[in-house]
Short mmCIF file of C-alpha atoms in Angstrom, two decimals:
data_model
loop_
_atom_site.label_atom_id
_atom_site.label_comp_id
_atom_site.label_asym_id
_atom_site.label_seq_id
_atom_site.Cartn_x
_atom_site.Cartn_y
_atom_site.Cartn_z
CA MET A 1 -9.80 59.50 -1.94
CA TYR A 2 -7.03 59.04 0.95
CA GLY A 3 -7.42 55.31 0.07
CA ALA A 4 -6.12 55.79 -3.68
CA ILE A 5 -3.55 58.17 -2.29
CA LEU A 6 -2.18 56.28 0.16
CA GLY A 7 -1.98 52.82 -1.88
CA ASP A 8 0.01 55.49 -4.89
CA ILE A 9 2.20 56.34 -1.85
CA ILE A 10 2.72 53.35 -0.46
CA GLY A 11 3.48 51.10 -3.49
CA SER A 12 5.62 53.94 -5.00
CA ARG A 13 8.84 52.31 -3.95
CA PHE A 14 7.92 48.62 -5.61
CA GLU A 15 7.22 49.97 -8.96
CA GLY A 16 9.07 48.42 -12.08
CA ARG A 17 10.17 44.89 -12.28
CA ARG A 18 13.65 45.65 -10.46
CA ARG A 19 11.76 46.61 -7.31
CA ALA A 20 8.92 44.49 -7.29
CA ILE A 21 8.38 42.46 -4.31
CA LYS A 22 6.53 39.20 -3.50
CA THR A 23 5.29 39.63 0.12
CA LYS A 24 3.15 40.65 2.52
CA ASP A 25 5.82 41.80 5.38
CA PHE A 26 7.59 45.73 4.39
CA GLU A 27 7.64 48.91 6.10
CA LEU A 28 4.54 50.47 4.89
CA PHE A 29 6.29 54.17 4.42
CA GLU A 30 10.19 55.04 3.84
CA ASP A 31 11.53 57.54 2.82
CA ARG A 32 11.39 57.07 -0.85
CA SER A 33 7.70 56.67 -0.61
CA HIS A 34 5.68 59.46 -2.63
CA PHE A 35 3.13 60.38 -4.62
CA THR A 36 3.41 59.17 -8.46
CA ASP A 37 0.71 60.42 -11.20
CA ASP A 38 -1.62 58.26 -9.83
CA SER A 39 -2.45 60.76 -7.29
CA VAL A 40 -1.80 63.97 -9.34
CA LEU A 41 -4.45 62.75 -11.53
CA THR A 42 -7.08 61.46 -9.09
CA PHE A 43 -6.97 65.52 -7.82
CA ALA A 44 -7.76 66.65 -11.04
CA VAL A 45 -10.64 64.53 -11.33
CA ALA A 46 -11.68 65.65 -7.96
CA GLU A 47 -11.04 69.23 -8.69
CA VAL A 48 -13.71 68.80 -11.81
CA LEU A 49 -16.19 66.98 -10.03
CA LEU A 50 -15.81 69.63 -7.28
CA ASN A 51 -16.74 72.41 -9.80
CA ILE A 52 -19.73 70.66 -11.69
CA HIS A 53 -22.39 72.78 -9.57
CA SER A 54 -20.66 75.93 -10.53
CA LEU A 55 -20.58 74.74 -14.34
CA GLN A 56 -24.51 74.50 -13.80
CA THR A 57 -24.55 71.99 -16.50
CA ASN A 58 -25.05 68.72 -17.65
CA ASP A 59 -24.03 69.15 -21.00
CA MET A 60 -21.81 66.32 -21.51
CA VAL A 61 -19.57 67.81 -23.79
CA ILE A 62 -18.55 70.79 -21.51
CA ILE A 63 -18.01 68.42 -18.55
CA THR A 64 -15.45 66.49 -21.02
CA THR A 65 -13.97 69.34 -21.99
CA GLU A 66 -13.69 70.23 -18.45
CA PHE A 67 -12.03 66.68 -17.73
CA GLN A 68 -9.35 67.03 -20.50
CA ARG A 69 -8.73 70.59 -19.09
CA SER A 70 -7.83 69.71 -15.35
CA LEU A 71 -5.70 66.88 -16.19
CA GLN A 72 -3.84 68.54 -18.46
CA ASN A 73 -3.31 71.36 -15.69
CA TRP A 74 -2.08 69.18 -12.88
CA GLY A 75 -0.15 66.95 -15.23
CA ARG A 76 1.89 70.13 -16.35
CA LYS A 77 2.42 71.32 -12.79
CA TYR A 78 3.58 67.63 -11.57
CA LEU A 79 5.29 67.05 -15.26
CA HIS A 80 7.93 64.26 -13.48
CA ALA A 81 5.07 62.56 -11.50
CA GLY A 82 6.05 59.14 -13.69
CA TYR A 83 3.36 59.38 -16.58
CA SER A 84 3.53 57.41 -19.47
CA ARG A 85 4.79 58.52 -22.37
CA ARG A 86 1.90 58.63 -24.45
CA PHE A 87 0.08 60.36 -21.97
CA LYS A 88 2.94 62.68 -21.04
CA ASN A 89 2.38 63.99 -24.83
CA TRP A 90 -1.18 64.00 -24.45
CA ILE A 91 -0.42 66.79 -21.57
CA MET A 92 1.76 68.60 -23.56
CA SER A 93 -0.73 68.58 -26.54
CA GLU A 94 -2.28 71.75 -27.53
CA ASP A 95 -4.78 69.74 -29.42
CA PRO A 96 -5.22 66.89 -27.18
CA GLN A 97 -7.31 63.97 -28.22
CA PRO A 98 -8.12 60.41 -27.16
CA TYR A 99 -5.60 57.95 -27.72
CA GLY A 100 -7.28 54.61 -27.52
CA GLY A 101 -5.24 54.05 -24.29
CA TYR A 102 -6.03 50.75 -22.44
CA THR A 103 -4.25 50.62 -19.13
CA ASN A 104 -5.07 50.98 -15.99
CA GLY A 105 -4.56 55.04 -16.30
CA SER A 106 -7.90 55.01 -16.46
CA ALA A 107 -8.55 53.71 -13.16
CA MET A 108 -5.90 54.97 -10.91
CA ARG A 109 -7.21 58.19 -11.61
CA VAL A 110 -11.10 57.95 -10.71
CA SER A 111 -11.64 57.05 -7.47
CA PRO A 112 -13.61 60.14 -6.59
CA VAL A 113 -15.92 59.66 -9.08
CA GLY A 114 -16.88 56.46 -6.81
CA TRP A 115 -17.69 58.63 -4.00
CA PHE A 116 -19.39 61.55 -5.89
CA PHE A 117 -22.41 60.39 -7.26
CA ASP A 118 -26.21 59.50 -5.45
CA SER A 119 -26.40 56.44 -8.00
CA LEU A 120 -24.71 53.54 -9.74
CA ALA A 121 -25.66 54.82 -13.56
CA ALA A 122 -24.44 58.38 -13.08
CA THR A 123 -21.09 56.62 -11.36
CA ASN A 124 -20.61 54.55 -14.46
CA VAL A 125 -21.04 57.56 -16.72
CA PHE A 126 -18.96 60.29 -15.35
CA ALA A 127 -15.94 56.88 -14.73
CA LYS A 128 -16.01 56.27 -18.50
CA LEU A 129 -15.90 60.53 -19.34
CA SER A 130 -13.26 60.74 -17.04
CA ALA A 131 -11.25 58.19 -18.88
CA ALA A 132 -12.59 59.03 -22.43
CA VAL A 133 -10.78 61.98 -22.84
CA SER A 134 -7.42 59.71 -23.17
CA HIS A 135 -8.61 56.49 -22.71
CA ASN A 136 -11.12 55.54 -24.65
CA ASP A 137 -10.40 51.75 -25.93
CA PRO A 138 -13.26 49.70 -24.11
CA GLU A 139 -10.91 48.14 -22.17
CA GLY A 140 -9.90 51.38 -20.93
CA LEU A 141 -13.41 52.60 -19.71
CA SER A 142 -14.52 49.22 -18.38
CA GLY A 143 -11.11 49.74 -16.00
CA ALA A 144 -12.25 53.38 -14.70
CA ALA A 145 -16.22 52.41 -14.41
CA SER A 146 -15.35 48.77 -12.60
CA VAL A 147 -13.71 50.48 -10.07
CA ALA A 148 -15.97 53.53 -9.59
CA SER A 149 -18.56 51.08 -9.24
CA SER A 150 -16.80 49.11 -6.60
CA ILE A 151 -16.08 52.13 -4.77
CA PHE A 152 -19.86 53.38 -4.81
CA LEU A 153 -21.54 49.53 -4.05
CA ALA A 154 -18.15 49.55 -0.83
CA ARG A 155 -19.89 52.89 0.17
CA LYS A 156 -23.43 51.46 0.11
CA GLY A 157 -22.89 48.62 2.39
CA ALA A 158 -22.31 46.01 -0.47
CA SER A 159 -20.89 42.54 0.67
CA LYS A 160 -17.84 41.47 -0.84
CA THR A 161 -19.94 38.76 -2.86
CA GLU A 162 -22.31 41.31 -3.87
CA ILE A 163 -19.43 43.65 -5.37
CA LYS A 164 -17.55 40.69 -6.70
CA ASN A 165 -20.68 39.61 -8.49
CA PHE A 166 -21.52 42.76 -10.13
CA VAL A 167 -18.03 43.21 -11.51
CA GLU A 168 -18.21 39.92 -13.00
CA LYS A 169 -21.52 40.57 -14.26
CA ASN A 170 -21.22 43.36 -15.82
CA PHE A 171 -17.30 44.27 -16.83
CA GLY A 172 -16.38 40.21 -17.53
CA TYR A 173 -13.09 39.76 -15.09
CA ASN A 174 -12.35 36.98 -12.97
CA LEU A 175 -12.79 37.77 -9.89
CA SER A 176 -12.42 34.18 -8.44
CA ARG A 177 -8.97 33.55 -8.51
CA THR A 178 -6.96 33.73 -4.91
CA LEU A 179 -4.08 35.96 -4.61
CA ASN A 180 -1.65 32.78 -3.82
CA GLU A 181 -2.94 31.01 -7.55
CA ILE A 182 -1.98 34.71 -9.02
CA ARG A 183 1.30 35.85 -7.46
CA PRO A 184 3.52 33.33 -8.24
CA ILE A 185 3.08 33.24 -12.08
CA TYR A 186 2.18 37.26 -12.20
CA SER A 187 4.26 40.45 -13.39
CA PHE A 188 4.30 43.49 -14.58
CA ALA A 189 1.57 44.32 -16.64
CA THR A 190 -0.54 47.75 -16.79
CA ALA A 191 -3.55 46.65 -19.62
CA CYS A 192 -6.72 47.41 -17.31
CA ASN A 193 -7.79 43.97 -17.81
CA GLU A 194 -4.56 42.33 -16.98
CA SER A 195 -3.57 44.40 -13.48
CA VAL A 196 -7.45 45.98 -12.50
CA PRO A 197 -9.36 42.13 -11.81
CA GLU A 198 -6.14 41.47 -9.92
CA ALA A 199 -6.07 44.74 -7.90
CA ILE A 200 -9.99 44.02 -6.93
CA ILE A 201 -9.14 40.93 -5.75
CA ALA A 202 -6.31 41.90 -3.41
CA PHE A 203 -9.49 44.21 -1.92
CA LEU A 204 -11.93 41.02 -2.00
CA GLU A 205 -9.42 38.78 0.14
CA SER A 206 -8.69 41.40 2.36
CA ILE A 207 -9.17 41.79 6.13
CA ASP A 208 -8.76 46.03 6.13
CA PHE A 209 -7.34 48.65 5.09
CA GLU A 210 -3.18 48.00 5.07
CA ASP A 211 -4.18 44.64 3.92
CA ALA A 212 -5.95 45.44 1.17
CA VAL A 213 -2.80 47.61 0.02
CA ARG A 214 -0.29 44.60 1.26
CA ASN A 215 -2.22 42.65 -0.76
CA ALA A 216 -2.32 44.42 -3.69
CA VAL A 217 1.88 45.37 -3.46
CA SER A 218 2.49 41.83 -3.07
CA LEU A 219 1.78 40.67 -6.20
CA GLY A 220 4.73 42.32 -7.31
CA GLY A 221 2.90 43.98 -10.74
CA ASP A 222 2.14 47.55 -11.00
CA SER A 223 2.24 48.40 -7.55
CA ASP A 224 2.14 51.95 -7.01
CA THR A 225 -1.46 51.97 -9.31
CA GLN A 226 -2.73 48.25 -8.01
CA ALA A 227 -2.58 49.37 -4.26
CA ASP A 228 -4.11 52.65 -5.35
CA ILE A 229 -6.94 50.98 -6.77
CA ALA A 230 -7.19 48.41 -4.07
CA GLY A 231 -6.64 50.80 -1.31
CA SER A 232 -9.44 53.29 -2.65
CA ILE A 233 -11.82 50.27 -2.78
CA ALA A 234 -10.79 49.57 0.75
CA GLU A 235 -11.63 53.01 1.86
CA ALA A 236 -14.70 52.85 1.36
CA PHE A 237 -15.49 49.78 2.68
CA TYR A 238 -13.59 49.35 6.02
CA GLY A 239 -12.55 53.14 6.27
CA ILE A 240 -8.87 54.33 6.94
CA PRO A 241 -7.71 54.73 10.56
CA LYS A 242 -6.49 58.15 11.67
CA GLU A 243 -2.86 57.92 11.38
CA LEU A 244 -2.64 57.15 7.68
CA LYS A 245 -4.59 60.59 6.81
CA ILE A 246 -2.11 61.86 8.90
CA GLU A 247 0.73 60.40 7.55
CA CYS A 248 -1.05 60.78 3.99
CA ARG A 249 -1.21 64.19 4.54
CA ARG A 250 2.34 64.91 4.95
CA ASN A 251 3.32 63.46 1.42
CA LEU A 252 1.04 65.92 0.25
CA THR A 253 1.29 69.81 -1.41
CA GLU A 254 -0.75 72.43 -0.30
CA GLU A 255 -2.64 72.37 -3.53
CA MET A 256 -3.31 68.74 -2.88
CA LEU A 257 -4.47 69.35 0.66
CA GLN A 258 -6.74 71.77 -0.11
CA ILE A 259 -8.46 69.59 -2.72
CA LEU A 260 -8.40 67.33 -0.82
CA ASP A 261 -10.27 69.03 2.16
CA ARG A 262 -12.97 70.51 0.02
CA PHE A 263 -13.94 66.71 -1.30
CA GLU A 264 -13.96 65.28 2.13
CA ALA A 265 -16.34 68.21 3.29
CA GLU A 266 -18.30 67.64 -0.29
CA ILE A 267 -18.61 64.35 -0.06
CA LEU A 268 -18.30 63.31 3.94
CA GLY A 269 -19.50 66.75 5.53
CA GLU A 270 -16.00 66.37 7.36
CA ASN A 271 -13.28 68.79 8.17
CA SER A 272 -10.61 66.33 7.20
CA GLN A 273 -8.35 69.14 8.57
CA ALA A 274 -8.55 67.43 12.14
CA THR A 275 -6.81 64.21 10.84
CA SER A 276 -3.45 66.42 10.67
CA ASN A 277 -4.01 67.72 14.44
#
């Protein structure tokens, strides 16, 4: 989860057409750096996964309802985090229904799923469940599943070539382009098929976690979300330096830290509080 959240925080001040940049040369953190809706909804997904055991059910209807409940609950707590108009309306609805979302909102929040399950099949099922409560368009589902699958494969030791081939074969994304080819003509885009592949390429061309995030920001697109996606995969592939985890924690609320620590303990068997010392 650190990778997605750090990517969001680092990319936050470059989000939007007027603030976009086309370089990897920038300070990682400034006073304007902050978490956005990407991180808020990532915590919402993580909370559902942490509660799955207590639900004691494999009923997908119940689990889907839990995703709906948690996303609305966290969204309402942080109502000004930067949601799209359609998703904000969904958050506030008394009867929230899927609205055919095809944007990268499904992919930006899915990273906990990539860490939680022991099989690729389960990872894909739950990635789509987490998306389908709002982003039930095939593109929205594919965006979430492709990112979760990439994280799963990376943490299981797959090579970049194996990750690239799997995503291209199963989701139809063209990952053979280079950042140097993409960057000059790329602009702000939120559709999954116009932003998720580019974020995955930012990871594929990276040499470490920080480089993946810098690559994503340098595209000059939906910077916080693409850095979130690239960072989430990069964390699983490279790990994250302790100093970046400490900086991440400084930007989060207490309830976010509680979910983060619970998730780290559940998945990695680590006491992530140690990173704050």
